[in-house]
Amino acid sequence: AQSVAQPEDQVNVAEGNPLTVKCTYSVSGNPYLFWYVQYPNRGLQFLLKYITGDNLVKGSYGFEAEFNKSQTSFHLKKPSALVSDSALYFCAVRDNSAGGGNKLTFGTGTQLKVEL
Amino acid sequence: EAGVVQSPRYKIIEKKQPVAFWCNPISGHNTLYWYRQNLGQGPELLIRYENEEAVDDSQLPKDRFSAERLKGVDSTLKIQPAELGDSAVYLCASSLVGLLTGNTIYFGEGSWLTVV
């Protein structure tokens, strides 16, 4: 079975500082990895994904994430946080191997709070 | 291009009453999903359609939940009768399955259900 862990319920960071939201995953085959953001009373918005190729992927709003196969991690990063980045962030994984079932599994979410 | 459209956005009903949610996916997307998101948790898959066929409904509580996808485009999710524990956000999503797309799933704004 595939799973995603987001070890931090909340991350606090000052505006202008770098931010990291952590994610680790478990799949039996090859992972496709995704980050989504959810603002209050809104649906999930796609930020970025890793399919194959470069381990560092860049996405919307200046976010990036680094795929680390040996550590089974896919941490979300941004060099300089903005107050408007405050939201709920979800990491998700899909097992791309044959028999993986094409199922997307989400983590429990990390609340990011960026303060002035 | 329009995103995934859902209605209604908000619904308050008394327990034991029926409720229905409607979804129009992104044009051209062959796969449609219904997810349920409880407060403070990540989305959980209820049912996945590929074109008109429900290919994964293992997590759909079939005693009270039903879904259909007419002509492989729009979809409805129905709950009858609703229970207090059904209060949640019901998220519709769609994707275009393909090697290059990574099967990225795009979500609607959600239908927020409160059962009283």
PDB file of C-alpha atoms in Angstrom:
ATOM      1  CA  ALA A   1       0.000   0.000   0.000  1.00  0.00           C
ATOM      2  CA  GLN A   2       1.189   3.511  -0.733  1.00  0.00           C
ATOM      3  CA  SER A   3       1.294   6.271   1.851  1.00  0.00           C
ATOM      4  CA  VAL A   4       2.405   9.838   2.437  1.00  0.00           C
ATOM      5  CA  ALA A   5       3.623  11.391   5.654  1.00  0.00           C
ATOM      6  CA  GLN A   6       3.696  15.087   6.411  1.00  0.00           C
ATOM      7  CA  PRO A   7       5.332  15.153   9.831  1.00  0.00           C
ATOM      8  CA  GLU A   8       4.496  18.767  10.673  1.00  0.00           C
ATOM      9  CA  ASP A   9       0.931  19.869  11.290  1.00  0.00           C
ATOM     10  CA  GLN A  10       2.014  23.498  11.136  1.00  0.00           C
ATOM     11  CA  VAL A  11       5.033  25.437   9.934  1.00  0.00           C
ATOM     12  CA  ASN A  12       5.628  29.034  10.970  1.00  0.00           C
ATOM     13  CA  VAL A  13       8.039  31.275   9.084  1.00  0.00           C
ATOM     14  CA  ALA A  14       8.747  34.991   8.872  1.00  0.00           C
ATOM     15  CA  GLU A  15       8.085  36.775   5.603  1.00  0.00           C
ATOM     16  CA  GLY A  16      11.208  36.928   3.482  1.00  0.00           C
ATOM     17  CA  ASN A  17      12.716  33.819   5.042  1.00  0.00           C
ATOM     18  CA  PRO A  18      13.034  30.514   3.209  1.00  0.00           C
ATOM     19  CA  LEU A  19      10.397  27.896   3.890  1.00  0.00           C
ATOM     20  CA  THR A  20      10.362  24.112   3.776  1.00  0.00           C
ATOM     21  CA  VAL A  21       7.341  21.842   4.089  1.00  0.00           C
ATOM     22  CA  LYS A  22       8.342  18.227   4.544  1.00  0.00           C
ATOM     23  CA  CYS A  23       6.928  15.142   2.846  1.00  0.00           C
ATOM     24  CA  THR A  24       8.002  11.510   2.787  1.00  0.00           C
ATOM     25  CA  TYR A  25       6.339   8.745   0.833  1.00  0.00           C
ATOM     26  CA  SER A  26       6.103   5.002   0.504  1.00  0.00           C
ATOM     27  CA  VAL A  27       5.256   3.120  -2.692  1.00  0.00           C
ATOM     28  CA  SER A  28       6.171  -0.288  -3.985  1.00  0.00           C
ATOM     29  CA  GLY A  29       6.946   0.952  -7.493  1.00  0.00           C
ATOM     30  CA  ASN A  30       7.934   4.214  -9.126  1.00  0.00           C
ATOM     31  CA  PRO A  31       6.392   7.320  -7.585  1.00  0.00           C
ATOM     32  CA  TYR A  32       4.694  10.247  -9.186  1.00  0.00           C
ATOM     33  CA  LEU A  33       4.695  13.018  -6.583  1.00  0.00           C
ATOM     34  CA  PHE A  34       2.539  16.106  -6.308  1.00  0.00           C
ATOM     35  CA  TRP A  35       2.070  19.181  -4.159  1.00  0.00           C
ATOM     36  CA  TYR A  36      -1.263  20.963  -3.823  1.00  0.00           C
ATOM     37  CA  VAL A  37      -2.244  24.097  -1.904  1.00  0.00           C
ATOM     38  CA  GLN A  38      -5.631  24.801  -0.350  1.00  0.00           C
ATOM     39  CA  TYR A  39      -6.744  28.258   0.701  1.00  0.00           C
ATOM     40  CA  PRO A  40      -9.664  28.682   3.142  1.00  0.00           C
ATOM     41  CA  ASN A  41     -13.002  27.580   1.703  1.00  0.00           C
ATOM     42  CA  ARG A  42     -11.396  26.683  -1.612  1.00  0.00           C
ATOM     43  CA  GLY A  43     -10.547  23.501  -3.486  1.00  0.00           C
ATOM     44  CA  LEU A  44      -7.049  22.134  -3.966  1.00  0.00           C
ATOM     45  CA  GLN A  45      -4.799  23.922  -6.435  1.00  0.00           C
ATOM     46  CA  PHE A  46      -2.013  22.057  -8.216  1.00  0.00           C
ATOM     47  CA  LEU A  47       1.466  23.476  -7.480  1.00  0.00           C
ATOM     48  CA  LEU A  48       3.976  21.097  -9.005  1.00  0.00           C
ATOM     49  CA  LYS A  49       4.791  17.492  -9.763  1.00  0.00           C
ATOM     50  CA  TYR A  50       7.673  15.081 -10.191  1.00  0.00           C
ATOM     51  CA  ILE A  51       7.351  12.413 -12.857  1.00  0.00           C
ATOM     52  CA  THR A  52      10.889  11.724 -14.019  1.00  0.00           C
ATOM     53  CA  GLY A  53      14.056  13.588 -14.892  1.00  0.00           C
ATOM     54  CA  ASP A  54      15.557  16.376 -12.809  1.00  0.00           C
ATOM     55  CA  ASN A  55      15.154  15.878  -9.105  1.00  0.00           C
ATOM     56  CA  LEU A  56      14.463  19.581  -8.591  1.00  0.00           C
ATOM     57  CA  VAL A  57      11.109  20.610  -9.999  1.00  0.00           C
ATOM     58  CA  LYS A  58       9.775  24.131 -10.188  1.00  0.00           C
ATOM     59  CA  GLY A  59       6.137  25.062  -9.920  1.00  0.00           C
ATOM     60  CA  SER A  60       3.682  27.878  -9.451  1.00  0.00           C
ATOM     61  CA  TYR A  61       4.184  30.971  -7.279  1.00  0.00           C
ATOM     62  CA  GLY A  62       7.937  30.437  -6.927  1.00  0.00           C
ATOM     63  CA  PHE A  63       7.659  27.068  -5.209  1.00  0.00           C
ATOM     64  CA  GLU A  64       9.986  24.185  -5.915  1.00  0.00           C
ATOM     65  CA  ALA A  65      10.431  20.677  -4.597  1.00  0.00           C
ATOM     66  CA  GLU A  66      13.303  18.239  -4.524  1.00  0.00           C
ATOM     67  CA  PHE A  67      12.824  14.534  -5.128  1.00  0.00           C
ATOM     68  CA  ASN A  68      15.200  12.399  -3.080  1.00  0.00           C
ATOM     69  CA  LYS A  69      14.851   8.715  -3.903  1.00  0.00           C
ATOM     70  CA  SER A  70      17.202   7.426  -1.226  1.00  0.00           C
ATOM     71  CA  GLN A  71      15.361   9.304   1.503  1.00  0.00           C
ATOM     72  CA  THR A  72      11.934   8.817  -0.137  1.00  0.00           C
ATOM     73  CA  SER A  73      11.257  12.498   0.336  1.00  0.00           C
ATOM     74  CA  PHE A  74       9.730  15.287  -1.707  1.00  0.00           C
ATOM     75  CA  HIS A  75      10.056  18.455   0.364  1.00  0.00           C
ATOM     76  CA  LEU A  76       8.414  21.671  -0.803  1.00  0.00           C
ATOM     77  CA  LYS A  77      10.573  24.805  -0.689  1.00  0.00           C
ATOM     78  CA  LYS A  78      10.483  28.493  -1.450  1.00  0.00           C
ATOM     79  CA  PRO A  79      13.480  30.845  -1.109  1.00  0.00           C
ATOM     80  CA  SER A  80      11.490  33.792   0.227  1.00  0.00           C
ATOM     81  CA  ALA A  81       8.096  33.343   1.876  1.00  0.00           C
ATOM     82  CA  LEU A  82       5.191  35.743   1.458  1.00  0.00           C
ATOM     83  CA  VAL A  83       2.273  36.327   3.817  1.00  0.00           C
ATOM     84  CA  SER A  84       0.008  35.305   0.931  1.00  0.00           C
ATOM     85  CA  ASP A  85       1.625  31.842   0.948  1.00  0.00           C
ATOM     86  CA  SER A  86      -0.196  31.094   4.192  1.00  0.00           C
ATOM     87  CA  ALA A  87      -2.416  28.116   3.402  1.00  0.00           C
ATOM     88  CA  LEU A  88      -2.781  24.357   3.810  1.00  0.00           C
ATOM     89  CA  TYR A  89      -0.343  22.290   1.759  1.00  0.00           C
ATOM     90  CA  PHE A  90      -0.854  18.679   0.723  1.00  0.00           C
ATOM     91  CA  CYS A  91       1.676  16.219  -0.620  1.00  0.00           C
ATOM     92  CA  ALA A  92       0.382  13.311  -2.704  1.00  0.00           C
ATOM     93  CA  VAL A  93       1.852  10.194  -4.310  1.00  0.00           C
ATOM     94  CA  ARG A  94       0.766   7.874  -7.078  1.00  0.00           C
ATOM     95  CA  ASP A  95       2.310   4.488  -7.739  1.00  0.00           C
ATOM     96  CA  ASN A  96       3.225   4.490 -11.402  1.00  0.00           C
ATOM     97  CA  SER A  97       4.109   0.826 -11.637  1.00  0.00           C
ATOM     98  CA  ALA A  98       1.933  -1.765 -13.315  1.00  0.00           C
ATOM     99  CA  GLY A  99      -0.698  -2.792 -10.856  1.00  0.00           C
ATOM    100  CA  GLY A 100      -0.292   0.447  -8.939  1.00  0.00           C
ATOM    101  CA  GLY A 101      -3.947   1.164  -9.465  1.00  0.00           C
ATOM    102  CA  ASN A 102      -3.554   4.774 -10.571  1.00  0.00           C
ATOM    103  CA  LYS A 103      -4.594   5.876  -7.097  1.00  0.00           C
ATOM    104  CA  LEU A 104      -3.503   9.234  -5.692  1.00  0.00           C
ATOM    105  CA  THR A 105      -2.908   9.168  -1.954  1.00  0.00           C
ATOM    106  CA  PHE A 106      -2.719  12.398   0.041  1.00  0.00           C
ATOM    107  CA  GLY A 107      -0.958  13.295   3.228  1.00  0.00           C
ATOM    108  CA  THR A 108      -2.789  14.892   6.129  1.00  0.00           C
ATOM    109  CA  GLY A 109      -1.659  18.383   5.225  1.00  0.00           C
ATOM    110  CA  THR A 110       0.646  21.027   6.702  1.00  0.00           C
ATOM    111  CA  GLN A 111      -0.649  24.439   7.661  1.00  0.00           C
ATOM    112  CA  LEU A 112       1.847  27.103   6.623  1.00  0.00           C
ATOM    113  CA  LYS A 113       1.704  30.407   8.452  1.00  0.00           C
ATOM    114  CA  VAL A 114       3.854  33.260   7.196  1.00  0.00           C
ATOM    115  CA  GLU A 115       4.060  36.241   9.522  1.00  0.00           C
ATOM    116  CA  LEU A 116       5.317  39.789   9.051  1.00  0.00           C
TER     117      LEU A 116
ATOM    118  CA  GLU B   1     -10.120  27.406 -20.185  1.00  0.00           C
ATOM    119  CA  ALA B   2     -12.688  26.652 -17.506  1.00  0.00           C
ATOM    120  CA  GLY B   3     -11.666  24.494 -14.609  1.00  0.00           C
ATOM    121  CA  VAL B   4     -13.669  21.838 -12.842  1.00  0.00           C
ATOM    122  CA  VAL B   5     -17.079  23.253 -11.967  1.00  0.00           C
ATOM    123  CA  GLN B   6     -19.077  22.043  -8.993  1.00  0.00           C
ATOM    124  CA  SER B   7     -22.467  22.913  -7.569  1.00  0.00           C
ATOM    125  CA  PRO B   8     -23.798  23.689  -5.107  1.00  0.00           C
ATOM    126  CA  ARG B   9     -20.893  25.259  -3.254  1.00  0.00           C
ATOM    127  CA  TYR B  10     -22.628  25.016   0.103  1.00  0.00           C
ATOM    128  CA  LYS B  11     -25.482  22.861   1.334  1.00  0.00           C
ATOM    129  CA  ILE B  12     -27.065  22.492   4.769  1.00  0.00           C
ATOM    130  CA  ILE B  13     -29.560  19.669   5.214  1.00  0.00           C
ATOM    131  CA  GLU B  14     -31.203  17.788   8.022  1.00  0.00           C
ATOM    132  CA  LYS B  15     -30.147  14.215   8.669  1.00  0.00           C
ATOM    133  CA  LYS B  16     -32.035  11.578   6.741  1.00  0.00           C
ATOM    134  CA  GLN B  17     -32.611  13.990   3.855  1.00  0.00           C
ATOM    135  CA  PRO B  18     -31.154  13.379   0.401  1.00  0.00           C
ATOM    136  CA  VAL B  19     -28.554  15.584  -1.258  1.00  0.00           C
ATOM    137  CA  ALA B  20     -26.946  15.646  -4.677  1.00  0.00           C
ATOM    138  CA  PHE B  21     -23.798  17.261  -6.008  1.00  0.00           C
ATOM    139  CA  TRP B  22     -23.010  17.989  -9.631  1.00  0.00           C
ATOM    140  CA  CYS B  23     -19.676  18.210 -11.394  1.00  0.00           C
ATOM    141  CA  ASN B  24     -18.534  19.300 -14.832  1.00  0.00           C
ATOM    142  CA  PRO B  25     -14.905  18.308 -15.494  1.00  0.00           C
ATOM    143  CA  ILE B  26     -12.300  20.086 -17.566  1.00  0.00           C
ATOM    144  CA  SER B  27     -13.095  19.699 -21.248  1.00  0.00           C
ATOM    145  CA  GLY B  28     -11.338  16.694 -22.754  1.00  0.00           C
ATOM    146  CA  HIS B  29     -10.454  15.050 -19.452  1.00  0.00           C
ATOM    147  CA  ASN B  30     -11.362  11.396 -19.582  1.00  0.00           C
ATOM    148  CA  THR B  31     -11.000  10.596 -15.893  1.00  0.00           C
ATOM    149  CA  LEU B  32     -13.257  12.004 -13.186  1.00  0.00           C
ATOM    150  CA  TYR B  33     -12.916  11.607  -9.430  1.00  0.00           C
ATOM    151  CA  TRP B  34     -15.021  12.271  -6.386  1.00  0.00           C
ATOM    152  CA  TYR B  35     -13.092  12.822  -3.163  1.00  0.00           C
ATOM    153  CA  ARG B  36     -14.289  13.487   0.352  1.00  0.00           C
ATOM    154  CA  GLN B  37     -12.310  15.750   2.649  1.00  0.00           C
ATOM    155  CA  ASN B  38     -13.044  15.826   6.353  1.00  0.00           C
ATOM    156  CA  LEU B  39     -11.975  18.801   8.428  1.00  0.00           C
ATOM    157  CA  GLY B  40      -8.246  18.832   9.024  1.00  0.00           C
ATOM    158  CA  GLN B  41      -7.587  15.840   6.794  1.00  0.00           C
ATOM    159  CA  GLY B  42      -6.461  15.131   3.268  1.00  0.00           C
ATOM    160  CA  PRO B  43      -8.903  14.139   0.523  1.00  0.00           C
ATOM    161  CA  GLU B  44      -9.923  10.494   0.277  1.00  0.00           C
ATOM    162  CA  LEU B  45     -11.085   8.925  -2.949  1.00  0.00           C
ATOM    163  CA  LEU B  46     -14.718   7.852  -3.137  1.00  0.00           C
ATOM    164  CA  ILE B  47     -14.978   6.875  -6.793  1.00  0.00           C
ATOM    165  CA  ARG B  48     -13.018   7.169 -10.027  1.00  0.00           C
ATOM    166  CA  TYR B  49     -14.445   7.081 -13.529  1.00  0.00           C
ATOM    167  CA  GLU B  50     -12.598   6.456 -16.743  1.00  0.00           C
ATOM    168  CA  ASN B  51     -14.979   7.781 -19.363  1.00  0.00           C
ATOM    169  CA  GLU B  52     -18.339   6.328 -18.316  1.00  0.00           C
ATOM    170  CA  GLU B  53     -16.988   3.367 -16.362  1.00  0.00           C
ATOM    171  CA  ALA B  54     -16.552   3.425 -12.612  1.00  0.00           C
ATOM    172  CA  VAL B  55     -13.163   1.719 -12.312  1.00  0.00           C
ATOM    173  CA  ASP B  56     -12.604   2.221  -8.583  1.00  0.00           C
ATOM    174  CA  ASP B  57     -15.530   2.569  -6.195  1.00  0.00           C
ATOM    175  CA  SER B  58     -14.095   0.506  -3.382  1.00  0.00           C
ATOM    176  CA  GLN B  59     -14.295   3.394  -0.895  1.00  0.00           C
ATOM    177  CA  LEU B  60     -17.834   4.470  -1.794  1.00  0.00           C
ATOM    178  CA  PRO B  61     -20.357   3.608   0.968  1.00  0.00           C
ATOM    179  CA  LYS B  62     -22.791   1.966  -1.362  1.00  0.00           C
ATOM    180  CA  ASP B  63     -25.618   1.665   1.114  1.00  0.00           C
ATOM    181  CA  ARG B  64     -26.254   5.408   0.961  1.00  0.00           C
ATOM    182  CA  PHE B  65     -23.967   6.866  -1.700  1.00  0.00           C
ATOM    183  CA  SER B  66     -24.425   6.600  -5.438  1.00  0.00           C
ATOM    184  CA  ALA B  67     -22.757   8.229  -8.398  1.00  0.00           C
ATOM    185  CA  GLU B  68     -23.149   8.369 -12.120  1.00  0.00           C
ATOM    186  CA  ARG B  69     -21.338   9.891 -15.051  1.00  0.00           C
ATOM    187  CA  LEU B  70     -23.653  10.480 -17.930  1.00  0.00           C
ATOM    188  CA  LYS B  71     -22.179  10.273 -21.443  1.00  0.00           C
ATOM    189  CA  GLY B  72     -18.714  10.308 -19.944  1.00  0.00           C
ATOM    190  CA  VAL B  73     -18.800  14.012 -19.102  1.00  0.00           C
ATOM    191  CA  ASP B  74     -20.801  15.437 -16.171  1.00  0.00           C
ATOM    192  CA  SER B  75     -21.214  13.518 -12.970  1.00  0.00           C
ATOM    193  CA  THR B  76     -23.519  13.530  -9.969  1.00  0.00           C
ATOM    194  CA  LEU B  77     -22.886  12.218  -6.482  1.00  0.00           C
ATOM    195  CA  LYS B  78     -25.912  11.467  -4.322  1.00  0.00           C
ATOM    196  CA  ILE B  79     -26.308  10.715  -0.643  1.00  0.00           C
ATOM    197  CA  GLN B  80     -29.573   9.231   0.572  1.00  0.00           C
ATOM    198  CA  PRO B  81     -30.235   9.381   3.443  1.00  0.00           C
ATOM    199  CA  ALA B  82     -27.590  11.736   4.809  1.00  0.00           C
ATOM    200  CA  GLU B  83     -26.081  11.144   8.238  1.00  0.00           C
ATOM    201  CA  LEU B  84     -24.357  13.566  10.600  1.00  0.00           C
ATOM    202  CA  GLY B  85     -21.008  11.977   9.797  1.00  0.00           C
ATOM    203  CA  ASP B  86     -21.378  12.864   6.127  1.00  0.00           C
ATOM    204  CA  SER B  87     -20.604  16.511   6.875  1.00  0.00           C
ATOM    205  CA  ALA B  88     -17.506  17.171   4.791  1.00  0.00           C
ATOM    206  CA  VAL B  89     -16.270  18.787   1.607  1.00  0.00           C
ATOM    207  CA  TYR B  90     -16.996  16.790  -1.523  1.00  0.00           C
ATOM    208  CA  LEU B  91     -14.370  17.483  -4.140  1.00  0.00           C
ATOM    209  CA  CYS B  92     -14.729  16.663  -7.782  1.00  0.00           C
ATOM    210  CA  ALA B  93     -11.585  16.409  -9.888  1.00  0.00           C
ATOM    211  CA  SER B  94     -10.566  15.438 -13.377  1.00  0.00           C
ATOM    212  CA  SER B  95      -7.455  14.429 -15.272  1.00  0.00           C
ATOM    213  CA  LEU B  96      -6.215  13.430 -18.684  1.00  0.00           C
ATOM    214  CA  VAL B  97      -4.449  10.128 -18.461  1.00  0.00           C
ATOM    215  CA  GLY B  98      -1.195  10.090 -20.385  1.00  0.00           C
ATOM    216  CA  LEU B  99       2.523   9.507 -20.002  1.00  0.00           C
ATOM    217  CA  LEU B 100       3.440  13.162 -20.428  1.00  0.00           C
ATOM    218  CA  THR B 101       0.714  14.557 -18.210  1.00  0.00           C
ATOM    219  CA  GLY B 102       1.618  12.409 -15.251  1.00  0.00           C
ATOM    220  CA  ASN B 103      -2.104  12.169 -14.791  1.00  0.00           C
ATOM    221  CA  THR B 104      -2.193  15.474 -12.913  1.00  0.00           C
ATOM    222  CA  ILE B 105      -5.500  15.809 -11.114  1.00  0.00           C
ATOM    223  CA  TYR B 106      -7.257  19.168 -11.104  1.00  0.00           C
ATOM    224  CA  PHE B 107      -9.840  19.918  -8.451  1.00  0.00           C
ATOM    225  CA  GLY B 108     -13.002  21.955  -8.335  1.00  0.00           C
ATOM    226  CA  GLU B 109     -13.839  24.371  -5.536  1.00  0.00           C
ATOM    227  CA  GLY B 110     -15.738  21.708  -3.613  1.00  0.00           C
ATOM    228  CA  SER B 111     -19.241  21.275  -2.294  1.00  0.00           C
ATOM    229  CA  TRP B 112     -19.379  21.945   1.444  1.00  0.00           C
ATOM    230  CA  LEU B 113     -22.007  19.767   3.116  1.00  0.00           C
ATOM    231  CA  THR B 114     -23.302  20.289   6.632  1.00  0.00           C
ATOM    232  CA  VAL B 115     -25.766  17.749   8.006  1.00  0.00           C
ATOM    233  CA  VAL B 116     -27.673  18.920  11.092  1.00  0.00           C
TER     234      VAL B 116
END
